[in-house]
């Protein structure tokens, strides 16, 4: 079947399951998986490698504009910084802590948006993040907002940590998610919000496969 290559955008809060869902849908339809959070993490990694403080806006602006090219390889499974695979390093706790500060800087966001559009230019793409439905791809063919209750998102993250043997309390995780939501939604530039034309999927009561099927169905209807 000859199908049209679409731009699909998915936003939602931390822990909503959107990364897993987006990655799996991308695999199934053979689209590029564009994880915009990984791009903010990559900038954070580069700043750390160069010894630049996350608060040094001037140096960070220069860094992202002149020395930071981000690409995805292997259909989005790998993140490349200036051609080098940095995927593994992006999940380090140090990056996790600093990325929030760096993602607030308007010049960093502007450059990331530019690079996200460059990456999406020549292929079918399914992008996920906090502002891909509103700022990066306002004209996307299909938009989704994936969410779940705070309790459910905390429960998922708690189970994940338990499986990995990371010591933590449920209350601590719930609290961290509340803070992340607050930071993402109240940010001055490109805060997380529901695009008016986004299809809202509340995953609180859904299994991951049900969410994937729902999205695949919508994509099929659109082609
Ligand atoms: O989705 P994630 O946890 O990998 O995102 C990492 C950080 O980047 C998080 O603090 C939110 C921020 N982010 C953003 O500001 N805009 C995006 N489009 C994606 C992520």
mmCIF file of C-alpha atoms and ligand atoms in Angstrom:
data_model
loop_
_atom_site.group_PDB
_atom_site.id
_atom_site.type_symbol
_atom_site.label_atom_id
_atom_site.label_comp_id
_atom_site.label_asym_id
_atom_site.label_seq_id
_atom_site.Cartn_x
_atom_site.Cartn_y
_atom_site.Cartn_z
ATOM 1 C CA UNK A 1 0.000 0.000 0.000
ATOM 2 C CA UNK A 2 1.281 3.468 -0.844
ATOM 3 C CA UNK A 3 1.019 5.512 2.338
ATOM 4 C CA UNK A 4 1.624 9.180 2.941
ATOM 5 C CA UNK A 5 4.530 10.019 5.266
ATOM 6 C CA UNK A 6 3.119 11.886 8.226
ATOM 7 C CA UNK A 7 4.470 14.093 10.967
ATOM 8 C CA UNK A 8 3.059 12.826 14.228
ATOM 9 C CA UNK A 9 3.581 14.716 17.492
ATOM 10 C CA UNK A 10 3.048 13.482 21.036
ATOM 11 C CA UNK A 11 3.331 15.539 24.217
ATOM 12 C CA UNK A 12 2.636 14.700 27.810
ATOM 13 C CA UNK A 13 3.954 14.860 31.354
ATOM 14 C CA UNK A 14 6.831 12.839 32.810
ATOM 15 C CA UNK A 15 6.008 9.207 33.472
ATOM 16 C CA UNK A 16 2.931 9.125 31.237
ATOM 17 C CA UNK A 17 4.440 6.292 29.179
ATOM 18 C CA UNK A 18 4.776 8.445 26.072
ATOM 19 C CA UNK A 19 8.408 7.483 25.389
ATOM 20 C CA UNK A 20 7.711 3.757 25.390
ATOM 21 C CA UNK A 21 4.574 4.198 23.323
ATOM 22 C CA UNK A 22 6.217 6.528 20.803
ATOM 23 C CA UNK A 23 9.254 4.255 20.388
ATOM 24 C CA UNK A 24 7.084 1.198 19.788
ATOM 25 C CA UNK A 25 4.718 2.923 17.373
ATOM 26 C CA UNK A 26 7.735 4.255 15.431
ATOM 27 C CA UNK A 27 9.114 0.713 15.185
ATOM 28 C CA UNK A 28 5.826 -0.667 13.918
ATOM 29 C CA UNK A 29 5.316 1.918 11.209
ATOM 30 C CA UNK A 30 9.030 2.282 10.445
ATOM 31 C CA UNK A 31 9.132 6.006 11.202
ATOM 32 C CA UNK A 32 11.941 7.999 12.754
ATOM 33 C CA UNK A 33 11.496 8.255 16.518
ATOM 34 C CA UNK A 34 12.380 11.808 17.532
ATOM 35 C CA UNK A 35 12.829 12.003 21.300
ATOM 36 C CA UNK A 36 13.141 15.733 21.961
ATOM 37 C CA UNK A 37 13.906 15.170 25.670
ATOM 38 C CA UNK A 38 17.055 13.315 24.600
ATOM 39 C CA UNK A 39 18.121 16.410 22.692
ATOM 40 C CA UNK A 40 17.893 18.612 25.811
ATOM 41 C CA UNK A 41 19.784 15.893 27.677
ATOM 42 C CA UNK A 42 22.452 15.901 24.940
ATOM 43 C CA UNK A 43 22.987 19.659 25.291
ATOM 44 C CA UNK A 44 23.307 19.124 29.042
ATOM 45 C CA UNK A 45 25.896 16.403 28.488
ATOM 46 C CA UNK A 46 27.902 18.594 26.128
ATOM 47 C CA UNK A 47 27.845 21.491 28.615
ATOM 48 C CA UNK A 48 29.066 19.153 31.341
ATOM 49 C CA UNK A 49 31.844 17.788 29.097
ATOM 50 C CA UNK A 50 32.980 21.350 28.371
ATOM 51 C CA UNK A 51 32.738 22.454 32.020
ATOM 52 C CA UNK A 52 30.015 25.023 31.290
ATOM 53 C CA UNK A 53 27.602 25.771 34.125
ATOM 54 C CA UNK A 54 23.883 25.164 33.339
ATOM 55 C CA UNK A 55 23.329 28.760 34.480
ATOM 56 C CA UNK A 56 25.777 30.323 32.019
ATOM 57 C CA UNK A 57 23.300 31.401 29.354
ATOM 58 C CA UNK A 58 25.834 33.208 27.153
ATOM 59 C CA UNK A 59 28.256 30.309 26.898
ATOM 60 C CA UNK A 60 25.437 27.802 26.472
ATOM 61 C CA UNK A 61 23.942 29.820 23.638
ATOM 62 C CA UNK A 62 27.269 29.889 21.846
ATOM 63 C CA UNK A 63 27.749 26.182 22.474
ATOM 64 C CA UNK A 64 24.375 25.074 21.058
ATOM 65 C CA UNK A 65 24.513 27.425 18.114
ATOM 66 C CA UNK A 66 28.047 26.596 16.996
ATOM 67 C CA UNK A 67 29.228 23.294 18.406
ATOM 68 C CA UNK A 68 26.269 21.060 18.942
ATOM 69 C CA UNK A 69 24.847 19.025 16.106
ATOM 70 C CA UNK A 70 22.353 16.399 17.181
ATOM 71 C CA UNK A 71 21.181 13.524 14.981
ATOM 72 C CA UNK A 72 19.392 10.262 15.503
ATOM 73 C CA UNK A 73 20.581 6.929 14.136
ATOM 74 C CA UNK A 74 19.010 3.508 13.919
ATOM 75 C CA UNK A 75 15.530 5.013 13.453
ATOM 76 C CA UNK A 76 15.918 7.067 16.643
ATOM 77 C CA UNK A 77 17.257 4.369 18.937
ATOM 78 C CA UNK A 78 20.628 6.134 19.100
ATOM 79 C CA UNK A 79 21.303 9.801 19.810
ATOM 80 C CA UNK A 80 24.401 11.245 18.160
ATOM 81 C CA UNK A 81 26.240 14.297 19.421
ATOM 82 C CA UNK A 82 28.521 15.666 16.708
ATOM 83 C CA UNK A 83 28.459 12.206 15.149
ATOM 84 C CA UNK A 84 29.212 10.257 18.357
ATOM 85 C CA UNK A 85 26.687 7.926 19.986
ATOM 86 C CA UNK A 86 25.928 9.314 23.485
ATOM 87 C CA UNK A 87 22.654 7.426 24.131
ATOM 88 C CA UNK A 88 23.940 5.637 27.241
ATOM 89 C CA UNK A 89 25.193 8.770 28.978
ATOM 90 C CA UNK A 90 21.922 10.661 28.704
ATOM 91 C CA UNK A 91 20.255 8.852 31.630
ATOM 92 C CA UNK A 92 22.928 9.674 34.228
ATOM 93 C CA UNK A 93 21.535 11.292 37.425
ATOM 94 C CA UNK A 94 23.783 14.347 36.915
ATOM 95 C CA UNK A 95 22.176 14.982 33.517
ATOM 96 C CA UNK A 96 18.707 14.361 34.963
ATOM 97 C CA UNK A 97 19.253 17.084 37.563
ATOM 98 C CA UNK A 98 20.739 19.718 35.266
ATOM 99 C CA UNK A 99 18.568 19.285 32.180
ATOM 100 C CA UNK A 100 15.616 21.116 33.768
ATOM 101 C CA UNK A 101 17.710 24.274 34.079
ATOM 102 C CA UNK A 102 19.115 24.058 30.554
ATOM 103 C CA UNK A 103 15.715 23.322 28.982
ATOM 104 C CA UNK A 104 14.434 26.662 30.322
ATOM 105 C CA UNK A 105 16.878 28.759 28.288
ATOM 106 C CA UNK A 106 15.067 30.319 25.292
ATOM 107 C CA UNK A 107 18.154 30.327 23.002
ATOM 108 C CA UNK A 108 18.716 26.625 23.684
ATOM 109 C CA UNK A 109 15.058 25.917 22.899
ATOM 110 C CA UNK A 110 15.192 27.937 19.670
ATOM 111 C CA UNK A 111 18.205 25.977 18.453
ATOM 112 C CA UNK A 112 16.629 22.653 19.418
ATOM 113 C CA UNK A 113 13.440 23.512 17.551
ATOM 114 C CA UNK A 114 15.533 24.335 14.473
ATOM 115 C CA UNK A 115 17.371 21.023 14.728
ATOM 116 C CA UNK A 116 14.146 19.086 15.366
ATOM 117 C CA UNK A 117 12.659 20.498 12.160
ATOM 118 C CA UNK A 118 15.843 19.666 10.235
ATOM 119 C CA UNK A 119 15.748 16.081 11.533
ATOM 120 C CA UNK A 120 12.070 15.693 10.605
ATOM 121 C CA UNK A 121 12.447 17.118 7.129
ATOM 122 C CA UNK A 122 12.985 14.080 4.984
ATOM 123 C CA UNK A 123 11.129 11.216 6.589
ATOM 124 C CA UNK A 124 8.001 10.127 8.332
ATOM 125 C CA UNK A 125 8.551 11.157 11.922
ATOM 126 C CA UNK A 126 6.929 10.564 15.270
ATOM 127 C CA UNK A 127 8.161 13.128 17.779
ATOM 128 C CA UNK A 128 7.609 13.276 21.516
ATOM 129 C CA UNK A 129 8.295 15.807 24.240
ATOM 130 C CA UNK A 130 6.678 18.743 25.991
ATOM 131 C CA UNK A 131 6.248 21.228 23.140
ATOM 132 C CA UNK A 132 6.265 19.192 19.932
ATOM 133 C CA UNK A 133 2.502 19.539 19.379
ATOM 134 C CA UNK A 134 2.456 23.259 20.182
ATOM 135 C CA UNK A 135 5.757 24.870 19.174
ATOM 136 C CA UNK A 136 7.908 22.495 17.124
ATOM 137 C CA UNK A 137 5.302 20.975 14.808
ATOM 138 C CA UNK A 138 2.151 23.112 15.158
ATOM 139 C CA UNK A 139 1.046 21.801 11.741
ATOM 140 C CA UNK A 140 1.639 18.126 12.509
ATOM 141 C CA UNK A 141 -0.739 15.730 10.723
ATOM 142 C CA UNK A 142 -1.679 14.076 13.985
ATOM 143 C CA UNK A 143 -1.259 15.208 17.582
ATOM 144 C CA UNK A 144 -1.652 13.310 20.821
ATOM 145 C CA UNK A 145 -1.491 14.333 24.464
ATOM 146 C CA UNK A 146 -0.708 11.312 26.596
ATOM 147 C CA UNK A 147 -1.287 11.575 30.305
ATOM 148 C CA UNK A 148 -2.109 9.581 33.453
ATOM 149 C CA UNK A 149 -2.918 10.441 37.061
ATOM 150 C CA UNK A 150 0.011 11.468 39.257
ATOM 151 C CA UNK A 151 -0.539 8.393 41.464
ATOM 152 C CA UNK A 152 -0.418 6.041 38.490
ATOM 153 C CA UNK A 153 2.675 7.682 37.028
ATOM 154 C CA UNK A 154 4.393 7.477 40.425
ATOM 155 C CA UNK A 155 3.380 3.815 40.731
ATOM 156 C CA UNK A 156 4.910 3.002 37.322
ATOM 157 C CA UNK A 157 8.155 4.772 38.115
ATOM 158 C CA UNK A 158 8.268 3.184 41.581
ATOM 159 C CA UNK A 159 7.848 -0.310 40.066
ATOM 160 C CA UNK A 160 10.564 0.450 37.520
ATOM 161 C CA UNK A 161 12.988 1.463 40.287
ATOM 162 C CA UNK A 162 12.048 -1.589 42.359
ATOM 163 C CA UNK A 163 12.832 -3.845 39.402
ATOM 164 C CA UNK A 164 16.196 -2.139 38.983
ATOM 165 C CA UNK A 165 16.902 -2.400 42.719
ATOM 166 C CA UNK A 166 17.016 1.385 43.235
ATOM 167 C CA UNK A 167 16.134 2.312 46.838
ATOM 168 C CA UNK A 168 13.347 4.914 47.053
ATOM 169 C CA UNK A 169 9.950 5.506 48.644
ATOM 170 C CA UNK A 170 6.669 5.843 46.782
ATOM 171 C CA UNK A 171 6.036 9.217 48.473
ATOM 172 C CA UNK A 172 9.419 10.522 47.312
ATOM 173 C CA UNK A 173 8.696 9.542 43.713
ATOM 174 C CA UNK A 174 5.186 10.984 43.795
ATOM 175 C CA UNK A 175 6.584 14.209 45.110
ATOM 176 C CA UNK A 176 9.268 14.371 42.409
ATOM 177 C CA UNK A 177 6.639 13.865 39.712
ATOM 178 C CA UNK A 178 4.527 16.652 41.177
ATOM 179 C CA UNK A 179 7.548 18.973 41.072
ATOM 180 C CA UNK A 180 8.424 17.954 37.478
ATOM 181 C CA UNK A 181 4.824 18.649 36.387
ATOM 182 C CA UNK A 182 4.936 22.036 38.033
ATOM 183 C CA UNK A 183 8.282 22.868 36.365
ATOM 184 C CA UNK A 184 7.151 21.683 32.926
ATOM 185 C CA UNK A 185 3.798 23.467 33.023
ATOM 186 C CA UNK A 186 4.862 26.764 34.560
ATOM 187 C CA UNK A 187 7.976 27.305 32.465
ATOM 188 C CA UNK A 188 7.954 30.716 30.786
ATOM 189 C CA UNK A 189 9.062 29.436 27.364
ATOM 190 C CA UNK A 190 7.187 26.603 25.657
ATOM 191 C CA UNK A 191 5.483 25.173 28.748
ATOM 192 C CA UNK A 192 3.800 21.796 28.559
ATOM 193 C CA UNK A 193 0.172 22.241 27.553
ATOM 194 C CA UNK A 194 -2.508 20.421 25.610
ATOM 195 C CA UNK A 195 -2.715 21.558 22.006
ATOM 196 C CA UNK A 196 -6.311 22.342 21.110
ATOM 197 C CA UNK A 197 -6.290 19.844 18.251
ATOM 198 C CA UNK A 198 -4.550 17.036 20.159
ATOM 199 C CA UNK A 199 -6.252 13.716 20.806
ATOM 200 C CA UNK A 200 -6.083 13.204 24.567
ATOM 201 C CA UNK A 201 -5.269 9.719 25.810
ATOM 202 C CA UNK A 202 -5.503 9.118 29.538
ATOM 203 C CA UNK A 203 -3.496 5.952 30.152
ATOM 204 C CA UNK A 204 -4.314 5.594 33.873
ATOM 205 C CA UNK A 205 -6.502 2.550 33.215
ATOM 206 C CA UNK A 206 -4.817 1.341 30.019
ATOM 207 C CA UNK A 207 -2.092 -1.179 29.248
ATOM 208 C CA UNK A 208 0.743 0.003 27.055
ATOM 209 C CA UNK A 209 -0.440 -2.195 24.151
ATOM 210 C CA UNK A 210 -3.895 -0.663 24.277
ATOM 211 C CA UNK A 211 -2.385 2.808 23.932
ATOM 212 C CA UNK A 212 -0.206 1.673 21.038
ATOM 213 C CA UNK A 213 -3.203 0.097 19.253
ATOM 214 C CA UNK A 214 -5.234 3.254 19.711
ATOM 215 C CA UNK A 215 -2.522 5.415 18.170
ATOM 216 C CA UNK A 216 -1.919 2.967 15.304
ATOM 217 C CA UNK A 217 -5.648 3.013 14.548
ATOM 218 C CA UNK A 218 -5.689 6.818 14.383
ATOM 219 C CA UNK A 219 -2.628 6.808 12.115
ATOM 220 C CA UNK A 220 -4.246 4.306 9.775
ATOM 221 C CA UNK A 221 -7.412 6.422 9.603
ATOM 222 C CA UNK A 222 -5.263 9.372 8.622
ATOM 223 C CA UNK A 223 -3.377 7.778 5.736
HETATM 224 O O1 LIG B 1 11.351 13.547 28.508
HETATM 225 P P1 LIG B 1 12.680 13.681 29.240
HETATM 226 O O2 LIG B 1 12.604 13.337 30.711
HETATM 227 O O3 LIG B 1 13.804 12.952 28.578
HETATM 228 O O4 LIG B 1 13.029 15.232 29.168
HETATM 229 C C1 LIG B 1 14.218 15.743 29.700
HETATM 230 C C2 LIG B 1 14.030 17.204 30.097
HETATM 231 O O5 LIG B 1 13.845 18.026 28.955
HETATM 232 C C3 LIG B 1 12.843 17.478 31.033
HETATM 233 O O6 LIG B 1 13.316 18.362 32.043
HETATM 234 C C4 LIG B 1 11.831 18.185 30.178
HETATM 235 C C5 LIG B 1 12.672 18.808 29.079
HETATM 236 N N1 LIG B 1 12.004 18.799 27.779
HETATM 237 C C6 LIG B 1 11.556 19.993 27.277
HETATM 238 O O7 LIG B 1 11.685 21.008 27.958
HETATM 239 N N2 LIG B 1 10.974 20.061 26.052
HETATM 240 C C7 LIG B 1 10.827 18.957 25.320
HETATM 241 N N3 LIG B 1 10.249 19.031 24.118
HETATM 242 C C8 LIG B 1 11.269 17.702 25.827
HETATM 243 C C9 LIG B 1 11.848 17.665 27.066
#
